[in-house]
Short mmCIF file of C-alpha atoms in Angstrom, two decimals:
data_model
loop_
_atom_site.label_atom_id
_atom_site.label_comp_id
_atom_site.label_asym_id
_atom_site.label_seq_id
_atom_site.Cartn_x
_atom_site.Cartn_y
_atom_site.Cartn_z
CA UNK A 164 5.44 68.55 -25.15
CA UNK A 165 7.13 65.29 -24.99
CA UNK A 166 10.44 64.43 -26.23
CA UNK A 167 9.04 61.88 -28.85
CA UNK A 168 6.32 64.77 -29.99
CA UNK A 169 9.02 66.85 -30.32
CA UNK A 170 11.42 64.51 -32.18
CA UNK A 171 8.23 63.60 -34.60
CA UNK A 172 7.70 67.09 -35.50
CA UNK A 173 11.53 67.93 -36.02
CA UNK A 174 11.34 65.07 -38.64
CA UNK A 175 8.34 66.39 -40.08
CA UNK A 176 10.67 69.82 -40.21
CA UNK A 177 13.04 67.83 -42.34
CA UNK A 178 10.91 66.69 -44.67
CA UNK A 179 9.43 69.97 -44.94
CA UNK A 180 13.14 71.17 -45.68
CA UNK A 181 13.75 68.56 -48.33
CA UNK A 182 10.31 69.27 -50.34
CA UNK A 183 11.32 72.95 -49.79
CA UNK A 184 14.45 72.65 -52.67
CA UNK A 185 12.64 71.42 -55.49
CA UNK A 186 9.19 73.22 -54.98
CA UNK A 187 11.87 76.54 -54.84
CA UNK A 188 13.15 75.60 -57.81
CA UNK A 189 10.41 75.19 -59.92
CA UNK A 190 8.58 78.27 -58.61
CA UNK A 191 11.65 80.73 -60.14
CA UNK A 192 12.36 78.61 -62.93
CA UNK A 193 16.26 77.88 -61.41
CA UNK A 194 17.27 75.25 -64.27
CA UNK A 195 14.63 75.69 -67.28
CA UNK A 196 15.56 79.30 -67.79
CA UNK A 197 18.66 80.86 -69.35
CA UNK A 198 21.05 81.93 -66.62
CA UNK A 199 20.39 85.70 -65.85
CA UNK A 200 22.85 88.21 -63.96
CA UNK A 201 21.48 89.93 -61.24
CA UNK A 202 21.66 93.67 -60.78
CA UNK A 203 19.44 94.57 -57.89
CA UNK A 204 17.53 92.64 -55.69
CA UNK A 205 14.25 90.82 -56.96
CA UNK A 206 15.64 91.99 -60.58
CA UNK A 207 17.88 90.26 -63.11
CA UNK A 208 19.41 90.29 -66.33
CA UNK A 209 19.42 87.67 -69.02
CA UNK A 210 23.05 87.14 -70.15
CA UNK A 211 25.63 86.08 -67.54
CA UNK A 212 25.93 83.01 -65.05
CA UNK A 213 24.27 82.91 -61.69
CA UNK A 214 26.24 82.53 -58.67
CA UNK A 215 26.77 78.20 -58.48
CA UNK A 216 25.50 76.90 -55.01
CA UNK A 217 25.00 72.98 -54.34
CA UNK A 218 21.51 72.06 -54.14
CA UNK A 219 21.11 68.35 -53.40
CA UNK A 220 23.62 65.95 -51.18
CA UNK A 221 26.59 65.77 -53.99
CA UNK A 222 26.70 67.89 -57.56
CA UNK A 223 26.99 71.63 -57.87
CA UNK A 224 23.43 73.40 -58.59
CA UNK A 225 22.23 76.87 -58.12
CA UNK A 226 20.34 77.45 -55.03
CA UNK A 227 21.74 75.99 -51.43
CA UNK A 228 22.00 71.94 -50.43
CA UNK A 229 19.14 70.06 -50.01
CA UNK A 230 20.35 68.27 -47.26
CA UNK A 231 21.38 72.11 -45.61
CA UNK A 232 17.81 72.81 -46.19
CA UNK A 233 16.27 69.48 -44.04
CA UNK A 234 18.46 70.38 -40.98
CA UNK A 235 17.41 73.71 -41.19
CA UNK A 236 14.37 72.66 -41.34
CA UNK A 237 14.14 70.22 -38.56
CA UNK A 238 15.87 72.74 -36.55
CA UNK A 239 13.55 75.21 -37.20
CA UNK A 240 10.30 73.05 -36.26
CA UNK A 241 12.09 71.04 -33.37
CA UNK A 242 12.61 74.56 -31.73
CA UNK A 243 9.29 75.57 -32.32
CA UNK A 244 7.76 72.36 -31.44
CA UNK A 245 9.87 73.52 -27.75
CA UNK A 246 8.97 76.96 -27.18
CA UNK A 247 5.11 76.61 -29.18
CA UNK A 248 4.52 73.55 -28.03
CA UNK A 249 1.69 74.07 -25.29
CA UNK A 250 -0.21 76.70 -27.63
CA UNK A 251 -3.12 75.69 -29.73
CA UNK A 252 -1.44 77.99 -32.90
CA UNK A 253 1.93 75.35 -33.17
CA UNK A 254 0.40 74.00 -36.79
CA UNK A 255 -0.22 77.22 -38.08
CA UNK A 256 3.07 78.72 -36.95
CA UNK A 257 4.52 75.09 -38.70
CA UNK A 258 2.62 75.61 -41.89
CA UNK A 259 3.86 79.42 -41.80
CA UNK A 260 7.58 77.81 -41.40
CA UNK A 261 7.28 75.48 -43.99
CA UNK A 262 6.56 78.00 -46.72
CA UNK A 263 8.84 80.01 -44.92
CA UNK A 264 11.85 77.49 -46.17
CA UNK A 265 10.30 77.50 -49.68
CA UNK A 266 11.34 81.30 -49.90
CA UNK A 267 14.32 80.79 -48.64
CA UNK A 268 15.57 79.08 -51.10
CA UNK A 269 13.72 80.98 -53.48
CA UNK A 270 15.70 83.94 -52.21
CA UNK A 271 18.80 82.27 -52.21
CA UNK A 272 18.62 80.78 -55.62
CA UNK A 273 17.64 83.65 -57.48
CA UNK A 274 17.11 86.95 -54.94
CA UNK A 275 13.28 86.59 -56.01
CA UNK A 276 10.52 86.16 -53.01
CA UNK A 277 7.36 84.59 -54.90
CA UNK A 278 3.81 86.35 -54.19
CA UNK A 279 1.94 83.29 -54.69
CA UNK A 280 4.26 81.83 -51.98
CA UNK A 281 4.17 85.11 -49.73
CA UNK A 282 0.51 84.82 -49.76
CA UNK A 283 0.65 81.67 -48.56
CA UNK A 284 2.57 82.80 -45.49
CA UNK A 285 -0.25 85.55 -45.16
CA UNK A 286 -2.63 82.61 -45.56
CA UNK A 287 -1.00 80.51 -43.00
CA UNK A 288 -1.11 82.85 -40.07
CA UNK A 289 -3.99 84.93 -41.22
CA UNK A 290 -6.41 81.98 -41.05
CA UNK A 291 -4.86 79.21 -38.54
CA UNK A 292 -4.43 81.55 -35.81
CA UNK A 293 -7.59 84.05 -35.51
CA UNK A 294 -9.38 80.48 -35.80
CA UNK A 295 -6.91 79.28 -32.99
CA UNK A 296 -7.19 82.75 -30.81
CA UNK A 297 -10.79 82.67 -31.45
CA UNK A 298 -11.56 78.65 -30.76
CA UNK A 299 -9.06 79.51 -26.97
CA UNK A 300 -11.21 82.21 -26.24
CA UNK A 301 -8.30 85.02 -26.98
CA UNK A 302 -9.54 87.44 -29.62
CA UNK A 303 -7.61 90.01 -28.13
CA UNK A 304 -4.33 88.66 -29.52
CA UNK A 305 -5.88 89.26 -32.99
CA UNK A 306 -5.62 93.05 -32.51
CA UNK A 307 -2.28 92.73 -31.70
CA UNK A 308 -1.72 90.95 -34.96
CA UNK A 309 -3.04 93.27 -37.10
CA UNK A 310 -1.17 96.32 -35.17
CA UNK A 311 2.09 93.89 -36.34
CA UNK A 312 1.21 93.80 -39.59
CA UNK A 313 0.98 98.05 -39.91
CA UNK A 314 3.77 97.73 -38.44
CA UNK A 315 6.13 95.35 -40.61
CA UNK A 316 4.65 96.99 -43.52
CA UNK A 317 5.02 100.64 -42.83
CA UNK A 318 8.53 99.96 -41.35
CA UNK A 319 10.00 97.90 -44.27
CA UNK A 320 7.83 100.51 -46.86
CA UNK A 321 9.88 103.41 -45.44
CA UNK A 322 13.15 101.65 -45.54
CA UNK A 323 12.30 100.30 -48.86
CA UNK A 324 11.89 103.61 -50.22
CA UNK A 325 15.10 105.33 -48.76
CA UNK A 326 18.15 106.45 -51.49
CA UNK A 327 20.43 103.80 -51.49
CA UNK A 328 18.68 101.12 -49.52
CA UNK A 329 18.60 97.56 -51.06
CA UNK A 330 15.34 96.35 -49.64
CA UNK A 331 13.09 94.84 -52.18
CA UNK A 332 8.75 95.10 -52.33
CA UNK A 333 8.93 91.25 -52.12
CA UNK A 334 11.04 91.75 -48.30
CA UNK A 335 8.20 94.36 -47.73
CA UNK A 336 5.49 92.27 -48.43
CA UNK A 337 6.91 89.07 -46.48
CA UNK A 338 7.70 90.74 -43.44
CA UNK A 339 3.96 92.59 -43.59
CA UNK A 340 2.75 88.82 -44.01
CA UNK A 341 5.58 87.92 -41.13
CA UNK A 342 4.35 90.86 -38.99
CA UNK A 343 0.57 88.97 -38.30
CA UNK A 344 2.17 85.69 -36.48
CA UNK A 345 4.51 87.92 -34.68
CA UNK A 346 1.82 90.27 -33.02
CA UNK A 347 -0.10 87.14 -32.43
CA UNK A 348 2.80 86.01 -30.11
CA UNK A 349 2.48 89.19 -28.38
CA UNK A 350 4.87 92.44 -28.41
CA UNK A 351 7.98 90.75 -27.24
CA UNK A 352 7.91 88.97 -30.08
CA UNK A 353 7.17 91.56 -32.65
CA UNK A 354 9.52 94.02 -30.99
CA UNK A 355 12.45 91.61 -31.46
CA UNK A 356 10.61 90.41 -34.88
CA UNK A 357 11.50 93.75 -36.11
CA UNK A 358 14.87 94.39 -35.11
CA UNK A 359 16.47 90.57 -35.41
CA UNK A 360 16.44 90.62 -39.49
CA UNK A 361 18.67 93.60 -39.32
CA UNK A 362 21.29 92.87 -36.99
CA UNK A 363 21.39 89.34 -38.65
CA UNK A 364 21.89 90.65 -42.26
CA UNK A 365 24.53 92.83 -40.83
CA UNK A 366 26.40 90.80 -39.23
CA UNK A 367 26.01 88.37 -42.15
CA UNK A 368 27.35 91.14 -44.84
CA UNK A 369 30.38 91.67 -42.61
CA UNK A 370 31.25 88.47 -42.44
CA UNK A 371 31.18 88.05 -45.96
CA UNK A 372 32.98 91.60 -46.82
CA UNK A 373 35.68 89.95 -44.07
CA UNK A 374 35.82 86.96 -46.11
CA UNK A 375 36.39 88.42 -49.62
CA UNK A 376 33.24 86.21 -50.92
CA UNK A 377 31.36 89.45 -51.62
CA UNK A 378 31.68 93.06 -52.54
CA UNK A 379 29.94 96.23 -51.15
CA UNK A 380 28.09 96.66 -54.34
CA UNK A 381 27.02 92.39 -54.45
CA UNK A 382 23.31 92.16 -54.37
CA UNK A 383 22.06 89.88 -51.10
CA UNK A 384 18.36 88.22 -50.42
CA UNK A 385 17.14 89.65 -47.47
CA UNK A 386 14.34 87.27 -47.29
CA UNK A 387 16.09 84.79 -45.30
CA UNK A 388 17.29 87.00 -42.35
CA UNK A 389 13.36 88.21 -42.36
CA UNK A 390 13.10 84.56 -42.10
CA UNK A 391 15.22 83.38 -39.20
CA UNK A 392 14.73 86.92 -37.41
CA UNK A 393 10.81 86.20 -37.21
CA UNK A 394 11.60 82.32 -36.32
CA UNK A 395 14.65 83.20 -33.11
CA UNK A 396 11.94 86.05 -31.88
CA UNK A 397 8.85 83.01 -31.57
CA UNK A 398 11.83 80.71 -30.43
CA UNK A 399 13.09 83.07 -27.43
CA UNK A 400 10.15 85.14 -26.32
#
């Protein structure tokens, strides 16, 4: 792919990453409703003030910066637009993304992971790329895919249902959706699909315990490291 292609699409990414904030927003209700505390993850409690994060390019908000959100995002599609960019499946992997950054900051604004919007991840892959594998003469990848999908979702299920684990049905459902477009790209993919979000949320908590900006008991969204976990393992394999 050339440089221009790839520069078009990364702006594209951007884009995608400023829509991203305010479709978030609406879709959990961050700034209509009254604030809620959180006590687990996907559940809250009306009463007490959300964490305060900066949503757009100045002012404090809850969810993360706008701006934050378009680099990610052109980061995010430039790299794909790299590694993808010779493979029929690139817009349906982009379209996959781009919702993908909607539930981010769904996850991050109020630790809740949409169905509407996970479906639309299962959409994304589930349709764009059995038409791709199928119009490149490559069913077999589709088998893979599905084998991904069992499993992300019998994985995450069994974690999800261990004492003590913080693992919401919403991160079991995204990563089942997550788990097609990973055994599309082939077991390399899926194999570090499955282990990325966990070493990333890791080293993320210990960072923060480090820091002193959370506690042991501080509900996190896992959705994001599901997130950037699926994207490095398309990026690198």
């Amino acid at each position: 792919m050339s440089a221009v292609t790839v520069a078009g699409t990364a702006v594209l990414g951007a884009l995608a990453g400023l829509a991203a904030v305010p479709i978030g927003r609406r879709a959990v209700g961050v700034g209509r409703a009254a604030p809620r505390r959180f006590t687990g993850v996907g559940r809250a409690e009306a009463g007490a003030p959300r964490a305060r994060w900066a949503v757009g390019c100045g002012g404090p908000a809850v969810g993360p910066r706008r701006c934050t959100v378009a680099v990610v995002g052109a980061v995010v599609y430039g790299a794909l637009a790299v590694a993808r960019g010779d493979e029929p499946g690139l817009p349906a992997l982009l379209l996959v993304a781009a919702v993908g950054l909607v539930l981010a900051v769904t996850d991050l604004s109020a630790l809740r992971l949409p169905d509407p919007l996970v479906g639309a991840v299962a959409l994304g892959g589930g349709l764009g790329l059995p038409a791709t594998a199928l119009v490149a003469g490559e069913p077999g990848r589709l088998t893979t895919a599905l084998v991904g999908v069992g499993l992300s979702l019998g994985g995450y299920l069994l974690l999800a249902l261990l004492p003590g684990v913080r693992l919401g049905f919403g991160d079991v459902k995204l990563a089942a959706a997550l788990g097609f477009p990973l055994g599309w790209l082939g077991w390399p993919a899926l194999r570090l699909g499955l282990f990325l979000p966990h070493l990333l949320a890791g080293v993320t908590v210990l960072v923060l315990l480090a820091a002193g900006r959370i506690r042991r008991d501080t509900p996190l969204p896992f959705g994001p490291a599901i997130l950037a976990g699926t994207w490095l393992a398309a990026v690198l394999t």
